[in-house]
Amino acid sequence: MVRGMAGSFQLMKSLNKSLILNVIRTEGPISRADIAKRTQLTAPTVTNIVGELLESGLVIESDLGVSSGGRKPILLRIHAQAFQVIGIDVGTQDIKLVLTNLDAEILDSLRVSMPAGLTGERLLALLAEAVRSIMDRNRLNKASVIGIGVGMHGLVNPAEGVSIYAPNLNLRNVPIRESLQTAFGLPVEVENDVRAMALGESWFGSGQNIDHFVCVNVGRGIGAGIIIDRKLFDGTTHTAGELGHITVDPAGPQCSCGNYGCLQALASGPAIAGRAKAELQRGRTSIIAELAGGDLDAVTGETVHAAALQGDALAIEVLQAAGRYLGIGIAAVINVLNPARVIIGGGVAKAGDFLLQAVNETVRNRALQTPAEAASITLSRLGDHATAIGAVTLVLKKLFAPDYAT
Ligand SMILES: [Zn+2]
């Protein structure tokens, strides 16, 4: 029988406990003696705290280690399978949920379409229904659920757990944390979707063990999550990483923000579709029109990608152009932040094979040589669930690595 998570969070309100728990998470299976060495805590302190962690069920004793003379030490590890986390990705077109264990391994997932004319209240009701549904069908005991993480598109105040402004849904001031916390009595963490994704990449994806990296989400919009010294960089008003709104062509098309020639207006999914559509209207022949059923308004970024996969010249050209604009934006990021890696995720990243070469060429031509050579540009390995895994990570971070312990 595991004890309730409210109790376990209480338990973590000690710096030493967080410290030990995180050493077991990152280095386990590990012996009590090695924990003492790593944390520089005394052996009796480690023994006491490990006792409490064993009792909470979060930590278990695993195999015996190698003896350095004398009897073999008992090793400790996190009991990842005994607890679950729910991660939610609130996008512009759907809500994706994942249920994971403490290693962020997906046990179940659920997708709900976003209805038209959504209000804040309806969104909160949809989120609660979806959480209840995934809990019910997995017969979850609430005591074993660590918490609920939410990655929400748009401007988010993570300290308050409020969606301040979601431009594509036209919603303002939606109190996501308060609502879900009241409904389920579980800890709830809320963050901007791209920043959640970057945190997920840092713990479980292509950003593992990298001090400084940037995760770029390319979908309906373009945004970036910035990890500096292994920590998420938030900015003064929680808006750091708005890469989609840097100007890459002053004479370019108008962006949703009002400016002209923003990266988002030139390399996002809708921008890719728009460029293909304009070329088709000019009379270019391409299978894109056919794939869209002859209706040019039905052309999407996905249609263009599908055509590119069939070798369509226009589709490939349009994706490469988007890749070059993306490369201009990424070159700026590389010059300013000097990251070791840039991870590209989001819907448009599915066309990564067509984009990546143009991105790399542009970065080589435009970024300074030293930082450009130090930065590898890769596609996210977390795929469609990258943001939901990021949302799970928000909860895990609170448990294993609260800021005061790092
Ligand atoms: Zn803009």
Tab-separated table of C-alpha atoms and ligand atoms in Angstrom:
chain	number	residue	atom	x	y	z
A	1	MET	CA	0.000	0.000	0.000
A	2	VAL	CA	1.479	3.301	-1.031
A	3	ARG	CA	0.849	6.430	0.902
A	4	GLY	CA	-0.924	9.410	-0.623
A	5	MET	CA	1.062	11.804	-2.755
A	6	ALA	CA	0.040	14.821	-0.719
A	7	GLY	CA	2.035	13.140	2.057
A	8	SER	CA	4.981	12.411	-0.180
A	9	PHE	CA	5.178	16.002	-1.380
A	10	GLN	CA	5.147	17.038	2.254
A	11	LEU	CA	8.013	14.609	2.677
A	12	MET	CA	10.028	16.352	-0.044
A	13	LYS	CA	9.853	19.644	1.781
A	14	SER	CA	13.267	18.828	3.057
A	15	LEU	CA	16.215	19.711	0.913
A	16	ASN	CA	18.146	16.617	1.951
A	17	LYS	CA	15.295	14.310	0.998
A	18	SER	CA	15.011	15.875	-2.459
A	19	LEU	CA	18.757	15.637	-2.832
A	20	ILE	CA	18.845	11.931	-1.943
A	21	LEU	CA	15.791	11.129	-4.036
A	22	ASN	CA	17.322	12.814	-7.068
A	23	VAL	CA	20.653	10.987	-6.613
A	24	ILE	CA	18.741	7.695	-6.518
A	25	ARG	CA	16.792	8.714	-9.637
A	26	THR	CA	19.820	9.759	-11.672
A	27	GLU	CA	22.392	7.252	-10.400
A	28	GLY	CA	20.409	4.325	-9.064
A	29	PRO	CA	20.684	1.473	-8.371
A	30	ILE	CA	22.982	2.953	-5.738
A	31	SER	CA	24.023	1.930	-2.219
A	32	ARG	CA	23.467	3.968	0.935
A	33	ALA	CA	27.244	4.412	1.236
A	34	ASP	CA	27.510	5.826	-2.284
A	35	ILE	CA	24.557	8.144	-1.640
A	36	ALA	CA	26.407	9.477	1.407
A	37	LYS	CA	29.521	10.035	-0.705
A	38	ARG	CA	27.600	11.777	-3.490
A	39	THR	CA	25.546	14.032	-1.200
A	40	GLN	CA	28.207	14.534	1.499
A	41	LEU	CA	25.540	13.750	4.091
A	42	THR	CA	26.390	11.606	7.119
A	43	ALA	CA	25.655	7.883	7.022
A	44	PRO	CA	22.997	8.086	9.796
A	45	THR	CA	21.208	10.944	7.969
A	46	VAL	CA	21.177	8.935	4.728
A	47	THR	CA	19.924	5.829	6.553
A	48	ASN	CA	17.097	7.784	8.206
A	49	ILE	CA	15.944	9.523	5.054
A	50	VAL	CA	16.233	6.366	2.937
A	51	GLY	CA	14.036	4.663	5.556
A	52	GLU	CA	11.340	7.269	5.034
A	53	LEU	CA	11.651	7.021	1.247
A	54	LEU	CA	11.303	3.213	1.430
A	55	GLU	CA	8.208	3.618	3.574
A	56	SER	CA	6.683	6.063	1.067
A	57	GLY	CA	7.051	3.434	-1.660
A	58	LEU	CA	8.919	5.811	-3.975
A	59	VAL	CA	12.187	3.945	-3.409
A	60	ILE	CA	12.757	0.200	-3.286
A	61	GLU	CA	15.678	-2.057	-2.552
A	62	SER	CA	16.900	-3.822	-5.672
A	63	ASP	CA	19.717	-6.263	-6.450
A	64	LEU	CA	22.854	-6.600	-4.428
A	65	GLY	CA	25.836	-4.562	-5.553
A	66	VAL	CA	29.471	-5.504	-5.919
A	67	SER	CA	31.259	-5.733	-2.608
A	68	SER	CA	34.502	-3.908	-2.021
A	69	GLY	CA	35.267	-6.512	0.672
A	70	GLY	CA	32.785	-7.608	3.300
A	71	ARG	CA	29.113	-8.230	2.557
A	72	LYS	CA	27.485	-6.985	-0.637
A	73	PRO	CA	25.652	-3.667	-0.229
A	74	ILE	CA	21.899	-3.400	-0.860
A	75	LEU	CA	21.161	-1.103	-3.792
A	76	LEU	CA	18.308	1.374	-3.949
A	77	ARG	CA	16.306	2.543	-6.926
A	78	ILE	CA	13.171	4.516	-7.705
A	79	HIS	CA	10.039	2.341	-7.848
A	80	ALA	CA	8.990	3.850	-11.189
A	81	GLN	CA	6.207	1.326	-11.842
A	82	ALA	CA	4.382	1.975	-8.567
A	83	PHE	CA	3.342	5.532	-9.433
A	84	GLN	CA	1.784	7.335	-12.363
A	85	VAL	CA	1.760	10.838	-13.814
A	86	ILE	CA	-0.776	12.337	-16.223
A	87	GLY	CA	0.604	14.686	-18.883
A	88	ILE	CA	-1.656	16.871	-21.040
A	89	ASP	CA	-0.796	18.683	-24.260
A	90	VAL	CA	-3.406	21.372	-24.964
A	91	GLY	CA	-2.920	22.224	-28.621
A	92	THR	CA	-4.979	24.336	-30.969
A	93	GLN	CA	-6.791	21.423	-32.585
A	94	ASP	CA	-6.794	18.712	-29.954
A	95	ILE	CA	-5.962	17.732	-26.408
A	96	LYS	CA	-3.512	14.844	-26.002
A	97	LEU	CA	-3.154	12.994	-22.715
A	98	VAL	CA	-0.559	10.458	-21.687
A	99	LEU	CA	-0.446	8.295	-18.604
A	100	THR	CA	3.116	7.370	-17.675
A	101	ASN	CA	5.154	5.825	-14.882
A	102	LEU	CA	7.965	7.736	-13.158
A	103	ASP	CA	10.336	6.934	-16.053
A	104	ALA	CA	7.899	8.751	-18.386
A	105	GLU	CA	7.135	5.457	-20.141
A	106	ILE	CA	3.713	5.760	-21.742
A	107	LEU	CA	1.124	3.343	-20.308
A	108	ASP	CA	-1.914	4.786	-22.062
A	109	SER	CA	-2.821	7.784	-24.188
A	110	LEU	CA	-5.975	9.620	-25.161
A	111	ARG	CA	-6.835	12.291	-27.739
A	112	VAL	CA	-9.811	14.637	-27.674
A	113	SER	CA	-10.707	16.955	-30.569
A	114	MET	CA	-11.087	20.622	-29.767
A	115	PRO	CA	-14.665	21.745	-30.492
A	116	ALA	CA	-15.304	25.044	-32.288
A	117	GLY	CA	-16.256	28.127	-30.272
A	118	LEU	CA	-14.520	26.928	-27.139
A	119	THR	CA	-14.891	28.901	-23.892
A	120	GLY	CA	-12.523	28.764	-20.937
A	121	GLU	CA	-15.114	26.902	-18.861
A	122	ARG	CA	-15.701	24.344	-21.601
A	123	LEU	CA	-11.948	23.776	-21.927
A	124	LEU	CA	-11.661	23.145	-18.172
A	125	ALA	CA	-14.601	20.719	-18.350
A	126	LEU	CA	-12.992	18.899	-21.300
A	127	LEU	CA	-9.684	18.595	-19.429
A	128	ALA	CA	-11.428	17.200	-16.332
A	129	GLU	CA	-13.457	14.716	-18.421
A	130	ALA	CA	-10.330	13.513	-20.203
A	131	VAL	CA	-8.382	13.066	-16.940
A	132	ARG	CA	-11.296	11.203	-15.347
A	133	SER	CA	-11.625	8.981	-18.389
A	134	ILE	CA	-7.939	7.944	-18.467
A	135	MET	CA	-7.967	7.378	-14.693
A	136	ASP	CA	-11.147	5.281	-14.842
A	137	ARG	CA	-10.159	3.055	-17.720
A	138	ASN	CA	-6.797	2.305	-16.074
A	139	ARG	CA	-8.477	1.769	-12.690
A	140	LEU	CA	-6.036	4.156	-11.081
A	141	ASN	CA	-5.896	4.555	-7.357
A	142	LYS	CA	-5.563	8.291	-6.790
A	143	ALA	CA	-2.971	7.633	-4.087
A	144	SER	CA	-0.551	6.346	-6.723
A	145	VAL	CA	-0.928	9.337	-9.064
A	146	ILE	CA	1.838	11.861	-8.413
A	147	GLY	CA	0.169	14.725	-10.240
A	148	ILE	CA	-1.095	16.251	-13.457
A	149	GLY	CA	1.090	18.320	-15.802
A	150	VAL	CA	-0.306	20.579	-18.506
A	151	GLY	CA	1.543	22.027	-21.522
A	152	MET	CA	-0.672	24.811	-22.888
A	153	HIS	CA	-0.066	26.753	-26.080
A	154	GLY	CA	0.235	30.503	-25.759
A	155	LEU	CA	1.186	32.694	-22.825
A	156	VAL	CA	1.172	30.880	-19.473
A	157	ASN	CA	1.964	31.990	-15.937
A	158	PRO	CA	3.535	28.823	-14.481
A	159	ALA	CA	3.680	30.212	-10.941
A	160	GLU	CA	-0.099	30.671	-10.893
A	161	GLY	CA	-0.933	27.804	-13.245
A	162	VAL	CA	-3.010	30.140	-15.405
A	163	SER	CA	-3.286	30.305	-19.190
A	164	ILE	CA	-2.972	34.083	-19.642
A	165	TYR	CA	-3.653	34.168	-23.373
A	166	ALA	CA	-4.113	31.383	-25.919
A	167	PRO	CA	-4.232	33.274	-29.232
A	168	ASN	CA	-5.335	30.401	-31.472
A	169	LEU	CA	-8.236	29.488	-29.171
A	170	ASN	CA	-8.874	33.131	-28.295
A	171	LEU	CA	-9.021	32.367	-24.564
A	172	ARG	CA	-7.786	34.531	-21.698
A	173	ASN	CA	-7.098	33.927	-18.001
A	174	VAL	CA	-8.114	30.279	-17.748
A	175	PRO	CA	-7.285	28.989	-14.220
A	176	ILE	CA	-6.136	25.495	-15.223
A	177	ARG	CA	-4.308	24.576	-12.015
A	178	GLU	CA	-7.045	25.745	-9.666
A	179	SER	CA	-9.712	23.936	-11.638
A	180	LEU	CA	-7.925	20.558	-11.942
A	181	GLN	CA	-6.614	20.714	-8.382
A	182	THR	CA	-10.140	21.227	-7.066
A	183	ALA	CA	-11.540	18.448	-9.246
A	184	PHE	CA	-8.931	15.794	-8.430
A	185	GLY	CA	-7.102	16.881	-5.277
A	186	LEU	CA	-3.766	16.258	-7.011
A	187	PRO	CA	-0.790	18.584	-7.565
A	188	VAL	CA	-1.068	20.324	-10.950
A	189	GLU	CA	1.726	22.024	-12.905
A	190	VAL	CA	1.062	24.244	-15.924
A	191	GLU	CA	3.608	25.591	-18.418
A	192	ASN	CA	3.765	26.882	-21.967
A	193	ASP	CA	3.725	23.890	-24.337
A	194	VAL	CA	7.117	24.523	-25.942
A	195	ARG	CA	8.842	25.131	-22.635
A	196	ALA	CA	7.309	21.930	-21.265
A	197	MET	CA	8.594	20.153	-24.375
A	198	ALA	CA	12.117	21.489	-23.783
A	199	LEU	CA	12.055	20.208	-20.204
A	200	GLY	CA	10.886	16.803	-21.457
A	201	GLU	CA	13.737	16.721	-23.972
A	202	SER	CA	16.141	17.594	-21.148
A	203	TRP	CA	15.038	14.691	-18.936
A	204	PHE	CA	14.009	12.050	-21.466
A	205	GLY	CA	14.856	13.110	-25.027
A	206	SER	CA	17.685	14.450	-27.160
A	207	GLY	CA	18.641	17.035	-24.528
A	208	GLN	CA	19.710	14.545	-21.840
A	209	ASN	CA	23.021	15.485	-20.190
A	210	ILE	CA	23.317	18.682	-22.251
A	211	ASP	CA	23.858	21.896	-20.257
A	212	HIS	CA	22.665	24.405	-22.834
A	213	PHE	CA	20.235	23.608	-25.628
A	214	VAL	CA	17.241	25.043	-27.429
A	215	CYS	CA	14.117	23.146	-28.437
A	216	VAL	CA	12.280	24.652	-31.409
A	217	ASN	CA	8.638	23.722	-31.955
A	218	VAL	CA	7.496	24.171	-35.548
A	219	GLY	CA	3.786	23.623	-36.077
A	220	ARG	CA	0.901	26.046	-36.511
A	221	GLY	CA	3.154	28.518	-34.713
A	222	ILE	CA	6.880	28.566	-33.982
A	223	GLY	CA	8.283	28.830	-30.471
A	224	ALA	CA	11.369	27.795	-28.554
A	225	GLY	CA	12.123	26.423	-25.090
A	226	ILE	CA	15.540	27.467	-23.812
A	227	ILE	CA	17.530	25.333	-21.380
A	228	ILE	CA	20.491	27.103	-19.762
A	229	ASP	CA	22.615	25.289	-17.173
A	230	ARG	CA	20.042	22.454	-17.364
A	231	LYS	CA	17.295	24.814	-16.243
A	232	LEU	CA	14.365	26.146	-18.158
A	233	PHE	CA	14.800	29.846	-18.916
A	234	ASP	CA	11.523	31.646	-18.276
A	235	GLY	CA	12.222	35.338	-18.950
A	236	THR	CA	10.882	38.403	-17.173
A	237	THR	CA	7.267	37.949	-18.292
A	238	HIS	CA	7.325	34.176	-19.029
A	239	THR	CA	7.680	34.833	-22.752
A	240	ALA	CA	11.312	33.861	-23.403
A	241	GLY	CA	11.712	31.827	-26.583
A	242	GLU	CA	9.192	33.554	-28.877
A	243	LEU	CA	11.416	32.652	-31.801
A	244	GLY	CA	8.481	32.712	-34.238
A	245	HIS	CA	8.304	36.491	-34.001
A	246	ILE	CA	11.849	37.440	-34.891
A	247	THR	CA	12.017	39.194	-38.264
A	248	VAL	CA	13.725	37.084	-40.919
A	249	ASP	CA	12.528	39.095	-43.954
A	250	PRO	CA	11.489	42.737	-43.409
A	251	ALA	CA	9.656	42.635	-46.754
A	252	GLY	CA	7.886	39.379	-45.889
A	253	PRO	CA	4.179	38.663	-45.355
A	254	GLN	CA	2.243	39.944	-42.346
A	255	CYS	CA	2.267	37.791	-39.222
A	256	SER	CA	-0.586	37.193	-36.737
A	257	CYS	CA	1.296	39.499	-34.324
A	258	GLY	CA	0.936	42.422	-36.739
A	259	ASN	CA	4.575	42.578	-37.819
A	260	TYR	CA	5.877	41.719	-41.267
A	261	GLY	CA	8.264	38.922	-42.154
A	262	CYS	CA	8.266	37.064	-38.822
A	263	LEU	CA	9.747	33.552	-38.938
A	264	GLN	CA	6.284	32.174	-38.110
A	265	ALA	CA	4.795	33.870	-41.180
A	266	LEU	CA	7.386	32.111	-43.369
A	267	ALA	CA	8.106	28.651	-41.942
A	268	SER	CA	5.093	27.458	-39.872
A	269	GLY	CA	2.645	24.819	-41.143
A	270	PRO	CA	0.115	27.429	-42.363
A	271	ALA	CA	2.949	29.432	-44.008
A	272	ILE	CA	4.118	26.311	-45.874
A	273	ALA	CA	0.547	25.622	-47.025
A	274	GLY	CA	0.088	29.280	-48.043
A	275	ARG	CA	3.237	29.318	-50.157
A	276	ALA	CA	2.238	26.103	-51.946
A	277	LYS	CA	-1.236	27.483	-52.566
A	278	ALA	CA	0.135	30.726	-54.036
A	279	GLU	CA	2.372	28.778	-56.432
A	280	LEU	CA	-0.543	26.565	-57.514
A	281	GLN	CA	-2.668	29.667	-58.160
A	282	ARG	CA	0.162	30.951	-60.342
A	283	GLY	CA	-0.287	27.837	-62.451
A	284	ARG	CA	2.482	25.542	-61.175
A	285	THR	CA	1.606	21.904	-61.697
A	286	SER	CA	1.963	19.668	-58.675
A	287	ILE	CA	0.241	16.682	-57.090
A	288	ILE	CA	-0.497	18.915	-54.066
A	289	ALA	CA	-3.782	20.046	-55.694
A	290	GLU	CA	-4.787	16.443	-56.330
A	291	LEU	CA	-3.955	15.395	-52.747
A	292	ALA	CA	-6.147	18.244	-51.477
A	293	GLY	CA	-9.043	16.922	-53.573
A	294	GLY	CA	-8.783	19.840	-55.999
A	295	ASP	CA	-9.684	22.345	-53.252
A	296	LEU	CA	-6.754	24.724	-52.774
A	297	ASP	CA	-8.203	25.946	-49.459
A	298	ALA	CA	-7.842	22.395	-48.160
A	299	VAL	CA	-4.044	22.426	-48.666
A	300	THR	CA	-2.230	22.034	-45.329
A	301	GLY	CA	1.363	21.583	-44.271
A	302	GLU	CA	0.601	17.839	-44.091
A	303	THR	CA	-0.579	17.837	-47.741
A	304	VAL	CA	2.678	19.469	-48.813
A	305	HIS	CA	4.675	16.897	-46.834
A	306	ALA	CA	2.703	14.021	-48.355
A	307	ALA	CA	3.423	15.395	-51.850
A	308	ALA	CA	7.120	15.814	-51.033
A	309	LEU	CA	7.273	12.152	-49.985
A	310	GLN	CA	6.056	11.280	-53.498
A	311	GLY	CA	8.873	13.330	-55.022
A	312	ASP	CA	6.763	16.372	-55.971
A	313	ALA	CA	9.136	19.172	-57.047
A	314	LEU	CA	7.000	22.095	-55.826
A	315	ALA	CA	6.403	20.491	-52.424
A	316	ILE	CA	10.114	19.837	-51.927
A	317	GLU	CA	10.939	23.396	-53.012
A	318	VAL	CA	8.419	24.885	-50.557
A	319	LEU	CA	9.734	22.778	-47.647
A	320	GLN	CA	13.318	23.701	-48.484
A	321	ALA	CA	12.392	27.400	-48.532
A	322	ALA	CA	10.808	26.990	-45.078
A	323	GLY	CA	13.998	25.207	-43.965
A	324	ARG	CA	16.119	28.156	-45.102
A	325	TYR	CA	13.990	30.632	-43.108
A	326	LEU	CA	14.134	28.320	-40.119
A	327	GLY	CA	17.916	28.216	-40.583
A	328	ILE	CA	18.078	32.036	-40.407
A	329	GLY	CA	16.185	31.977	-37.088
A	330	ILE	CA	18.266	29.113	-35.702
A	331	ALA	CA	21.523	30.836	-36.773
A	332	ALA	CA	20.462	33.831	-34.646
A	333	VAL	CA	19.732	31.548	-31.677
A	334	ILE	CA	23.135	29.871	-32.085
A	335	ASN	CA	24.955	33.218	-32.212
A	336	VAL	CA	23.134	34.584	-29.158
A	337	LEU	CA	22.986	31.538	-26.843
A	338	ASN	CA	25.838	29.276	-28.042
A	339	PRO	CA	23.877	26.059	-27.362
A	340	ALA	CA	25.386	22.587	-27.841
A	341	ARG	CA	22.216	21.371	-29.538
A	342	VAL	CA	19.095	22.624	-31.286
A	343	ILE	CA	16.207	20.128	-31.228
A	344	ILE	CA	13.432	20.620	-33.764
A	345	GLY	CA	9.998	19.229	-32.836
A	346	GLY	CA	6.321	19.845	-33.637
A	347	GLY	CA	4.132	18.893	-36.599
A	348	VAL	CA	6.365	20.415	-39.263
A	349	ALA	CA	9.334	18.462	-37.887
A	350	LYS	CA	7.704	15.346	-39.386
A	351	ALA	CA	8.934	16.742	-42.709
A	352	GLY	CA	12.353	17.016	-41.090
A	353	ASP	CA	14.196	15.118	-43.799
A	354	PHE	CA	13.208	17.799	-46.319
A	355	LEU	CA	13.929	20.677	-43.929
A	356	LEU	CA	17.091	19.654	-42.174
A	357	GLN	CA	19.530	19.971	-45.061
A	358	ALA	CA	18.346	23.532	-45.818
A	359	VAL	CA	18.475	24.393	-42.102
A	360	ASN	CA	22.034	23.079	-41.767
A	361	GLU	CA	23.277	24.813	-44.921
A	362	THR	CA	21.777	28.144	-43.851
A	363	VAL	CA	23.222	27.853	-40.347
A	364	ARG	CA	26.662	27.045	-41.790
A	365	ASN	CA	26.469	30.108	-44.040
A	366	ARG	CA	25.012	32.549	-41.539
A	367	ALA	CA	26.030	31.687	-37.976
A	368	LEU	CA	29.515	32.415	-36.634
A	369	GLN	CA	31.805	29.483	-37.257
A	370	THR	CA	32.786	28.606	-33.672
A	371	PRO	CA	29.272	28.412	-32.159
A	372	ALA	CA	27.856	26.856	-35.365
A	373	GLU	CA	30.429	24.031	-35.270
A	374	ALA	CA	29.608	23.386	-31.609
A	375	ALA	CA	25.840	23.086	-32.192
A	376	SER	CA	24.285	19.899	-33.535
A	377	ILE	CA	20.817	20.278	-35.055
A	378	THR	CA	18.566	17.244	-34.583
A	379	LEU	CA	14.915	16.232	-34.750
A	380	SER	CA	12.993	15.402	-31.572
A	381	ARG	CA	12.841	11.678	-30.780
A	382	LEU	CA	9.812	12.085	-28.519
A	383	GLY	CA	7.497	12.554	-31.530
A	384	ASP	CA	3.805	13.370	-31.193
A	385	HIS	CA	3.877	12.999	-27.430
A	386	ALA	CA	6.826	15.374	-26.873
A	387	THR	CA	4.719	18.085	-25.222
A	388	ALA	CA	2.681	15.621	-23.127
A	389	ILE	CA	5.924	13.978	-21.937
A	390	GLY	CA	7.141	17.499	-21.169
A	391	ALA	CA	3.994	18.053	-19.106
A	392	VAL	CA	4.748	14.828	-17.187
A	393	THR	CA	8.264	16.149	-16.576
A	394	LEU	CA	6.857	19.322	-14.968
A	395	VAL	CA	5.375	17.107	-12.247
A	396	LEU	CA	8.474	14.915	-11.909
A	397	LYS	CA	10.671	17.993	-11.584
A	398	LYS	CA	8.560	19.213	-8.692
A	399	LEU	CA	8.999	15.865	-6.953
A	400	PHE	CA	12.645	15.061	-7.695
A	401	ALA	CA	14.355	18.365	-8.370
A	402	PRO	CA	12.516	21.372	-6.918
A	403	ASP	CA	14.497	24.539	-7.547
A	404	TYR	CA	15.745	24.892	-3.988
A	405	ALA	CA	17.438	21.523	-4.237
A	406	THR	CA	19.420	22.233	-7.418
B	1	ZN	ZN	4.978	37.722	-35.572
